[in-house]
Short mmCIF file of C-alpha atoms in Angstrom, two decimals:
data_model
loop_
_atom_site.label_atom_id
_atom_site.label_comp_id
_atom_site.label_asym_id
_atom_site.label_seq_id
_atom_site.Cartn_x
_atom_site.Cartn_y
_atom_site.Cartn_z
CA LYS Q 1276 -6.79 149.77 185.37
CA LYS Q 1277 -6.20 153.34 184.20
CA LEU Q 1278 -4.65 152.12 180.94
CA PHE Q 1279 -7.58 149.80 180.22
CA ASP Q 1280 -10.11 152.51 181.06
CA GLY Q 1281 -8.27 154.99 178.85
CA VAL Q 1282 -8.05 152.60 175.91
CA ALA Q 1283 -11.67 151.52 176.32
CA SER Q 1284 -12.78 155.14 176.00
CA LEU Q 1285 -10.96 155.68 172.68
CA PRO Q 1286 -13.13 155.57 169.57
CA VAL Q 1287 -12.10 152.95 167.03
CA ASP Q 1288 -13.46 154.99 164.14
CA GLY Q 1289 -16.28 157.42 163.43
CA SER Q 1290 -18.94 154.79 164.12
CA GLY Q 1291 -18.83 155.21 167.89
CA ALA Q 1292 -17.35 151.74 168.38
CA ARG Q 1293 -14.90 151.40 171.27
CA PHE Q 1294 -11.90 149.19 171.96
CA GLN Q 1295 -12.50 146.28 174.29
CA PRO Q 1296 -9.06 145.73 175.84
CA ARG Q 1297 -8.19 142.63 177.83
CA LEU Q 1298 -5.08 141.35 179.50
CA VAL Q 1299 -3.95 137.90 178.33
CA ASN Q 1300 -0.99 136.03 179.78
CA ALA Q 1301 1.24 134.58 177.07
CA GLN Q 1302 0.45 131.12 178.47
CA GLN Q 1303 -3.14 131.52 177.20
CA TYR Q 1304 -2.18 132.38 173.61
CA SER Q 1305 -4.00 129.33 172.23
CA ALA Q 1306 -7.33 130.61 173.62
CA VAL Q 1307 -7.11 133.69 171.38
CA ASP Q 1308 -8.73 133.65 167.95
CA TRP Q 1309 -5.91 135.58 166.28
CA SER Q 1310 -7.86 135.98 163.03
CA GLN Q 1311 -10.44 138.07 164.92
CA GLU Q 1312 -7.96 140.34 166.69
CA GLY Q 1313 -7.26 143.79 165.28
CA VAL Q 1314 -4.84 145.37 167.74
CA LEU Q 1315 -2.04 143.79 169.76
CA LEU Q 1316 0.06 145.51 172.41
CA LEU Q 1317 2.71 142.96 173.30
CA VAL Q 1318 4.72 143.57 176.47
CA ILE Q 1319 7.44 140.96 176.82
CA SER Q 1320 10.75 140.67 178.60
CA THR Q 1321 13.98 138.89 177.81
CA SER Q 1322 15.49 136.81 180.58
CA GLY Q 1323 19.05 135.68 180.95
CA ASP Q 1324 21.02 135.67 177.75
CA GLY Q 1325 18.31 136.45 175.22
CA VAL Q 1326 15.60 133.89 176.00
CA PRO Q 1327 11.89 134.53 176.59
CA PRO Q 1328 10.54 134.20 180.13
CA THR Q 1329 9.32 130.75 181.13
CA ASP Q 1330 5.62 131.74 180.92
CA ALA Q 1331 6.08 132.98 177.36
CA ARG Q 1332 8.23 130.23 175.82
CA ASP Q 1333 5.38 128.28 174.23
CA PHE Q 1334 3.89 131.50 172.80
CA TYR Q 1335 7.30 132.55 171.48
CA ASP Q 1336 7.89 129.16 169.84
CA TRP Q 1337 4.37 129.18 168.38
CA MET Q 1338 4.86 132.63 166.92
CA LEU Q 1339 8.18 131.70 165.33
CA CYS Q 1340 6.97 128.34 164.03
CA SER Q 1341 3.79 129.85 162.60
CA SER Q 1342 5.38 131.63 159.68
CA ASN Q 1343 2.47 130.51 157.54
CA LYS Q 1344 0.03 132.18 159.99
CA ASP Q 1345 -0.87 135.54 158.50
CA MET Q 1346 -0.81 138.28 161.11
CA SER Q 1347 -0.62 141.16 158.64
CA HIS Q 1348 -4.12 142.31 159.65
CA LEU Q 1349 -2.90 143.22 163.16
CA TYR Q 1350 -2.00 146.71 164.20
CA TYR Q 1351 0.63 146.02 166.81
CA SER Q 1352 3.25 147.46 169.08
CA VAL Q 1353 5.93 145.61 171.03
CA LEU Q 1354 7.29 146.86 174.32
CA ALA Q 1355 10.47 144.83 174.79
CA LEU Q 1356 11.93 144.73 178.27
CA GLY Q 1357 15.43 143.63 179.18
CA ASP Q 1358 18.71 144.34 180.90
CA SER Q 1359 21.20 146.25 178.75
CA ASN Q 1360 24.07 144.53 180.58
CA TYR Q 1361 23.36 141.38 178.55
CA PRO Q 1362 24.67 141.03 174.99
CA HIS Q 1363 21.23 140.00 173.65
CA PHE Q 1364 19.36 142.95 175.15
CA CYS Q 1365 15.59 142.70 174.42
CA ARG Q 1366 16.13 139.84 171.97
CA THR Q 1367 12.70 138.28 172.61
CA GLY Q 1368 10.81 141.48 171.84
CA ARG Q 1369 12.96 142.31 168.85
CA THR Q 1370 12.47 138.83 167.40
CA LEU Q 1371 8.70 138.99 167.84
CA ASP Q 1372 8.62 142.46 166.31
CA LYS Q 1373 10.38 141.13 163.21
CA ARG Q 1374 7.93 138.22 163.06
CA LEU Q 1375 4.92 140.53 163.20
CA ALA Q 1376 6.29 143.07 160.70
#
């Protein structure tokens, strides 16, 4: 709640417009009109040996199979979570970061 309130109070530019943040589970990726999005903060974990979590697998596959989908208009940041004891530490987040770059 504090993060959303803080982001919502930030000015987008000099026009007085404000961000309108929302929390979207990766399972609902198809409900997002990605061409209309401007900012993406992606928080995603890696489970087991380098695979995305169950709830995010369809989103992950869609992102990787959508190489023709232009996402260059997005300002984005990826927060990749994982366990450094695994050899493919944060693989899901790193892979999605490369896709979005």
